[in-house]
Structures are given as C-alpha cells and as structure tokens.
Tab-separated table of C-alpha atoms in Angstrom:
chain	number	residue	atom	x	y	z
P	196	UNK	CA	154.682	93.584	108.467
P	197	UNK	CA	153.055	90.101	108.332
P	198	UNK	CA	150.597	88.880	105.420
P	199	UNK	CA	147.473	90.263	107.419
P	200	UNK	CA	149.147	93.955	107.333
P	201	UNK	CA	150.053	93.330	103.900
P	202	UNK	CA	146.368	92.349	102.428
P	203	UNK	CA	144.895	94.751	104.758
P	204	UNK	CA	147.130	97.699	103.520
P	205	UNK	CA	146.675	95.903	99.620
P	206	UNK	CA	142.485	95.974	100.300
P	207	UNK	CA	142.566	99.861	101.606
P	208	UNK	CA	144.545	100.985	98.586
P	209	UNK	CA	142.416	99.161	96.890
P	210	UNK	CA	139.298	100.644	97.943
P	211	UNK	CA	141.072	104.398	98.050
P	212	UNK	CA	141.767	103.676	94.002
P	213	UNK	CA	137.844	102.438	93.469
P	214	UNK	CA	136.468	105.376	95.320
P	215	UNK	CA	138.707	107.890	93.243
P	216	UNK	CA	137.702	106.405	89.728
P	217	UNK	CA	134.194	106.648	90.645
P	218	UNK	CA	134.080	109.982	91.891
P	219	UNK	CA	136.382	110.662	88.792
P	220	UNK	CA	133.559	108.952	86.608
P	221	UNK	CA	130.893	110.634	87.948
P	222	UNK	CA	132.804	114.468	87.416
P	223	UNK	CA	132.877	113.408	84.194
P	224	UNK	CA	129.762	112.338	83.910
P	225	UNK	CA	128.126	115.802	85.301
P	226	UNK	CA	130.843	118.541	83.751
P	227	UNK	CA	129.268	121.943	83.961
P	228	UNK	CA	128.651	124.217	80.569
P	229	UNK	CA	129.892	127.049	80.624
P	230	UNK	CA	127.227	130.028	78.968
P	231	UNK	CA	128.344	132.842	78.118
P	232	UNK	CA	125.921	135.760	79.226
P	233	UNK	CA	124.841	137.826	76.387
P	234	UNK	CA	127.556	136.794	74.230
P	235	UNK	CA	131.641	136.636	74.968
P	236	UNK	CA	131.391	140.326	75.189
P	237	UNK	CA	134.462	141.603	77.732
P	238	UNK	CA	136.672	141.046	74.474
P	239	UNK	CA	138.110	143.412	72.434
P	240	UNK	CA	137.148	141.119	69.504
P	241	UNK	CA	133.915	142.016	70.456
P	242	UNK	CA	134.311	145.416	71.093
P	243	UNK	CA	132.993	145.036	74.162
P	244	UNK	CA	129.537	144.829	73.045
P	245	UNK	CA	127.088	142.878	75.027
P	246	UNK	CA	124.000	140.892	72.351
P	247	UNK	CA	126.112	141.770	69.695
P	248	UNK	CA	126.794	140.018	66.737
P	249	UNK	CA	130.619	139.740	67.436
P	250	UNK	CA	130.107	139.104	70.882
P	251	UNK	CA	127.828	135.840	69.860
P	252	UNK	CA	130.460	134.658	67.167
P	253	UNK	CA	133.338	135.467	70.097
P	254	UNK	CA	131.148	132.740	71.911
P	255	UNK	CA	131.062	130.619	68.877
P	256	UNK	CA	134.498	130.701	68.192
P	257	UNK	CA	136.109	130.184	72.052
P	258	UNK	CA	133.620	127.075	72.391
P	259	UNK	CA	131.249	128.204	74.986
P	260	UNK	CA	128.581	125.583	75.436
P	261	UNK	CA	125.863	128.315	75.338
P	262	UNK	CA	125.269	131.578	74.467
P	263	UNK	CA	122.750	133.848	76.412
P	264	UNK	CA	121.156	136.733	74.775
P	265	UNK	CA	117.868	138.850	75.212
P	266	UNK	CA	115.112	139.495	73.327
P	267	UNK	CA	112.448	142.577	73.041
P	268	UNK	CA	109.524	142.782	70.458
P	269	UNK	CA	108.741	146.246	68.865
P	270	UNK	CA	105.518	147.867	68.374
P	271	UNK	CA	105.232	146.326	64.893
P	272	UNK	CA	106.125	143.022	65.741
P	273	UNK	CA	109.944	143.249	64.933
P	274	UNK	CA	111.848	141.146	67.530
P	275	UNK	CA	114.958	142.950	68.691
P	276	UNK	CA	118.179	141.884	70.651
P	277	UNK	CA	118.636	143.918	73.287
P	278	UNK	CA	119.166	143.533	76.983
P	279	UNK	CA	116.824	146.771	78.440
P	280	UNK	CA	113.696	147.589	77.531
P	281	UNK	CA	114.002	150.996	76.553
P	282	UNK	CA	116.328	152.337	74.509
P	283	UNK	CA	117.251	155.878	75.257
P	284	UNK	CA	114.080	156.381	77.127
P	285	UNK	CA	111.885	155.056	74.490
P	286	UNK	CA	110.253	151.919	75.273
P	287	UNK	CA	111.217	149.188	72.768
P	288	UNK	CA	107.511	147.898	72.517
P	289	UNK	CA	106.109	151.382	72.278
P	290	UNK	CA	108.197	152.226	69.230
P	291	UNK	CA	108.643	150.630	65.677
P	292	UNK	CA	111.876	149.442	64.999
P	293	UNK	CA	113.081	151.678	62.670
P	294	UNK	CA	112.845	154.088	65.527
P	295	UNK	CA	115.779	152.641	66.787
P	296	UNK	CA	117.864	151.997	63.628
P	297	UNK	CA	120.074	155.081	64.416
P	298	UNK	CA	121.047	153.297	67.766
P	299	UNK	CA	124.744	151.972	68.078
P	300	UNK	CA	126.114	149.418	70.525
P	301	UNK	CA	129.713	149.959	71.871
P	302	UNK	CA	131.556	148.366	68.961
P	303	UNK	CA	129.001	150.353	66.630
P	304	UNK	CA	126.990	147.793	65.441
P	305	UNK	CA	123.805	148.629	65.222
P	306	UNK	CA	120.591	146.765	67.525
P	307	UNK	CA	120.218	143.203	65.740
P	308	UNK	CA	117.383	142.097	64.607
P	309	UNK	CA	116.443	138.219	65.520
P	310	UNK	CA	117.206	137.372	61.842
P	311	UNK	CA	120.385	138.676	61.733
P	312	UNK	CA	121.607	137.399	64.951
P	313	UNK	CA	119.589	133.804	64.158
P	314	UNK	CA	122.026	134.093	60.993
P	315	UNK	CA	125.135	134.142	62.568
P	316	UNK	CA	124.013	131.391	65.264
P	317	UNK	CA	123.749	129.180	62.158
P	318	UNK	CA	127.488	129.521	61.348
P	319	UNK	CA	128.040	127.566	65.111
P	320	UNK	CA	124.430	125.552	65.150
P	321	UNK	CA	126.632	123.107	68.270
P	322	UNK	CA	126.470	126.526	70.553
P	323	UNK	CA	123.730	126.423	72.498
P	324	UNK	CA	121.367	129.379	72.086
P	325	UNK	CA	120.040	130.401	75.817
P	326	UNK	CA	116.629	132.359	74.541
P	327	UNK	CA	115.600	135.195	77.167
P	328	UNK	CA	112.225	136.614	75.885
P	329	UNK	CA	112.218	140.090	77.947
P	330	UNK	CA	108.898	140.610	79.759
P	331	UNK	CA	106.318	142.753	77.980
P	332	UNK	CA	103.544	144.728	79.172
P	333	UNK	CA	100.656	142.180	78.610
P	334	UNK	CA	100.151	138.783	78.173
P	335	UNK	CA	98.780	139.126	74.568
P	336	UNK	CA	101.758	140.893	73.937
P	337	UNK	CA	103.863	138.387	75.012
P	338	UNK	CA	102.005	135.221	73.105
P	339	UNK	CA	102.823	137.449	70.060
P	340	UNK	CA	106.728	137.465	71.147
P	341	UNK	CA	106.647	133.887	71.840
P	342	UNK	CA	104.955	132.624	68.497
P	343	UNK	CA	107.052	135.638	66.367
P	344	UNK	CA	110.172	133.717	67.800
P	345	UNK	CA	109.357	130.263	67.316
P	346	UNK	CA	108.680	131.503	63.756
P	347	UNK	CA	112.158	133.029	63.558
P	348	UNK	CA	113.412	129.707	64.536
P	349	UNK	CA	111.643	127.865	62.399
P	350	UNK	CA	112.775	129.855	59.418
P	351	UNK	CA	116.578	129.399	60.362
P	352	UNK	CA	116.196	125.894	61.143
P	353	UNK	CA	117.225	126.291	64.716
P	354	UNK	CA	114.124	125.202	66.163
P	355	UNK	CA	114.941	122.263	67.945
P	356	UNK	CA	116.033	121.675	71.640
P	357	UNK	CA	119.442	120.558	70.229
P	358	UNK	CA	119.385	124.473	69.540
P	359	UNK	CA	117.936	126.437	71.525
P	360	UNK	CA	116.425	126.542	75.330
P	361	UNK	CA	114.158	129.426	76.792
P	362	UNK	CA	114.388	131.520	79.606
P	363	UNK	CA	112.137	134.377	80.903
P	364	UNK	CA	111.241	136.328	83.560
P	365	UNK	CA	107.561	136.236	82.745
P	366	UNK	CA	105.637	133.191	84.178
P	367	UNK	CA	103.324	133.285	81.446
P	368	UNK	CA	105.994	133.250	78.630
P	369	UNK	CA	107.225	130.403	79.870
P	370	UNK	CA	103.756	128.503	79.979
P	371	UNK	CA	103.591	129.749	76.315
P	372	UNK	CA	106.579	128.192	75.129
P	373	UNK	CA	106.143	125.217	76.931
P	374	UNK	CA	103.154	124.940	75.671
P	375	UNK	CA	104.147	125.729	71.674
P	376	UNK	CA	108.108	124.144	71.937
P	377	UNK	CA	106.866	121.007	73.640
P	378	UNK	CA	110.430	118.685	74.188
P	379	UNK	CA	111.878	122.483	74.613
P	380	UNK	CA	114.280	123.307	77.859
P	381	UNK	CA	112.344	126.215	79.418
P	382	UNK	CA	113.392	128.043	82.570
P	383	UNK	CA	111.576	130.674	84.496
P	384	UNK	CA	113.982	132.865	86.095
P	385	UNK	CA	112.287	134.063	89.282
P	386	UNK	CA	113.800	133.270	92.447
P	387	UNK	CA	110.818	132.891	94.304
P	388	UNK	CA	108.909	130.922	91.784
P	389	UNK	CA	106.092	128.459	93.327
P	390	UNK	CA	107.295	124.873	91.405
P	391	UNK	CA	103.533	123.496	91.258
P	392	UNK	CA	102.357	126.307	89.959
C-alpha cells in the first residue's frame, strides 16, 4: 500500500484506540454499586435471614456498596427492622415491641431493634446504609419515625450522607427527611411519582 493507505490506516487505528479509552474512562468513571436488598441474605452464613443482623454483616463482609434494610416503628416508639408491617397478623405500629420479642427470623435471631442493627453497621461504617422507613398509618406517625431515626443515627454516629441515604414509599416521609437530613440522598420509591411535586 502507498504512504496515503498507510497514514490513513495509521489515523483510523488511531481514532479506534481514542474512542476505546474514552468509553473505557467513562465505564470507569460511572461503575454501578451493587446494594444488597435487605442484607446478603440467600447465604447460609446468614441463615437465610432477610434484615438480619448476619445478613447485614454478610453484606459488610463480601463488600457490597450498600446495604438495604426496612424499618417499622412500634406503638411505643421503638423502631424495628422488619420488612412487613405486621407480624403474625399483628400490626407492628399497633403493638409495643415487646409484643414481638418472642418472634424469630429464619436463622432465629430475633426482630432487631434499630440500635442493635445501627451497632453492627458501625463495625463496616464504608457500607452504605440504604434507609427504607416503611409507610405508617398517618403522617404524624410518620414525622415521629423520621425524627426517632435521625436520633438513632445521631447516637451511633452514622448520621451523615457518607452513611446513610433514605428511601420510602411515603411521599411525605421523604419531604420529612429532606427536610430534617438536609445534604441527605433521599429517594421516593413510587413509580408514578409527579417530579415537581
């Protein structure tokens, strides 16, 4: 080939090689995060036990960005991890906690409380806690869930947006922590949310 075929050839390798270390760049610029949802539970090292202790520290351990987990408030203000809002067929919010002490998840642990699961989180503060506040049945019932957990982060020292982000189904639990975690991530979950409002 003569020298026009040659620089030609040279310039569209060339260009090939800049468009593939850009797109390369840019990959790594926008990795996903992988979170797991209520904990790294479909373990046996976590007995398969979804918002358990052991599945969060399973989480921890395998390096998960985030960690999911859900969060119901009892009749006397105790803030409980638990996906459903019943347990049994007793409403979580209509009961006291100590209603549900006898309760055991798969890998018999018992329901967490927010303290004790807050405590483990500590062990791993670089996981990323992904905060679901469960709808309640009133909004003054759910102000009291948002400032009882800000509280419980507070007094674990996990109440930063290094930490933690919130999620919720409830439009107005989200306005409340947006309003009281200003700088927070917070993320409502319905599909067919209205963004301006």
């Amino acid at each position: 080939p003569d020298i026009r075929t040659m620089n030609k050839r040279v310039l569209i390798a060339a260009t090939v090689a800049m468009l593939i270390l850009s797109q390369s760049f840019i990959f790594a610029q926008k990795q996903c995060k992988i979170i797991a949802h209520r904990g790294f539970w479909n373990c046996e090292e976590a007995g398969y036990a979804q918002n358990s202790l052991a599945s969060l520290r399973c989480a921890q351990e395998q390096g998960f960005w985030g960690s999911e987990f859900d969060v119901n408030m009892s009749q006397d203000g105790q803030l409980l991890v638990f996906h459903d809002n019943s347990v049994e067929g007793k409403r979580i919010e209509k009961h006291p906690a100590a209603d549900f002490a006898y309760y055991r998840l798969k890998n018999g642990e018992a329901i967490p409380t927010i303290d004790q699961y807050l405590e483990q989180a500590c062990k791993h503060p670089q996981t990323m806690l992904v905060y679901e506040l469960k709808k309640h049945s009133c909004d003054s019932v759910e102000t009291k869930a948002v400032e009882a957990s800000i509280a419980a982060l507070k007094k674990h020292g996990l109440f930063n947006p290094e930490n933690v982000m919130f999620i919720s189904f409830s439009k107005h639990i989200c306005k409340e922590f947006a309003a009281k975690a200003p700088g927070f991530t917070v993320q409502y979950l319905e599909k067919n949310a209205d963004p301006d409002e």
